[in-house]
Amino acid sequence: MREKNVSAQILDGSATAAAIREDLAAQVKELTAGGKRAPGLAVVLVGDDPASHIYVKNKVNACKKTGIQSWLFQFPADATPSAVLSKLHELNEDNSVDGILVQLPLPKHIDTEEVLEAISPEKDADGLHCLNVGLLATGKAGPRPCTPLGVIRLLERYGVDPNGQTAVVIGRSNLVGKPVALMLLEKNATVTMCHSKSKNLDQIARGADILVVAAGRPQMVTASWIKPGAVVIDVGIHRATNDKGESKIVGDVEFDGAAQVASKITPVPGGVGPMTIAMLLSNTVQNYRKRMNVRETSPALK
Ligand code: GUN
């Protein structure tokens, strides 16, 4: 897909995610054909962050469309840590639940690590439990964090092989930066991780064949940071207001300029975002298969 005034190929996350969801829906249909229960995902949301509410709604709706059962548990912003932890203990014991996701960020008075570690590792739909992070770090199978996995699947879909390529990751969060760097390393890229304290960031970025931007800063990366022909993956999503007071959604990359230099680029919205949700569904189905001891019969999209 090419757009006006864009020389780069658009990495269409919406279309790729739709194909993955369709494949997962077919898998769920097959898995439940003999009267077995459907895979189930429990989503826990604490507080009233408007963006989190939208993300969670999209996740629950995607489950519905795929035939995955879902439950949403909402807690007020002043919920006690023990209220959230006791819900997680309950979900760990519930046999109809295959995946548990706690939407991040959590309110400041709640210890994120403590909450993530309270999720049973085999029900971790997000791959963020330290045991699953350890499996990723040591190259063993396990649920992978959804956004990084979505990035890797999108690269695969568009025939981008990281093997031997120089990859630069901007951002070192546990949610995206660190795991995506490990996953690119697993695919034999030469990986550099950058962060807010990195010097000469633009210069380092310009060395990248594959540039993954998860900095959380609107339009931080401009065309001059990009090596001609690079593949650019924009993980950011922000609402910005232009000079005319119009509101629009932007990423961490200044898209119009970057798309003139890159060979392939993800749009925002419609790039990495929909892939994150598709990978959440995929992890839930994978957890279900493991828990129910049902192996995959076809080499389906995962
Ligand atoms: N907040 C933003 N992205 C994510 C995600 O992938 N998982 C969770 N749990 N929270 C998020």
Coordinates of C-alpha atoms and ligand atoms in Angstrom, one line a residue, residues 55 59 101-105 126 128 146-147 175 276, ligand 1:
Y55 CA -7.2 0.2 24.9
K59 CA -9.0 -5.6 23.7
L101 CA -3.7 -8.9 31.6
V102 CA -3.3 -6.0 34.0
Q103 CA -3.4 -2.8 32.0
L104 CA -0.4 -0.5 32.6
P105 CA 0.4 2.0 33.8
D126 CA 1.4 -10.2 28.4
L128 CA 5.7 -9.5 31.5
C146 CA 2.5 -8.2 22.9
T147 CA 3.9 -5.0 21.4
L175 CA 7.0 -3.2 28.2
T276 CA -0.4 -5.5 20.0
Ligands
GUN1 N1 -0.2 -0.5 28.4 C1 0.2 -0.1 27.1 N2 0.5 -1.2 26.4 C2 0.3 -2.3 27.2 C3 0.5 -3.7 27.0 O1 0.9 -4.2 25.9 N3 0.1 -4.4 28.1 C4 -0.3 -3.9 29.2 N4 -0.6 -4.8 30.2 N5 -0.4 -2.6 29.4 C5 -0.2 -1.8 28.4

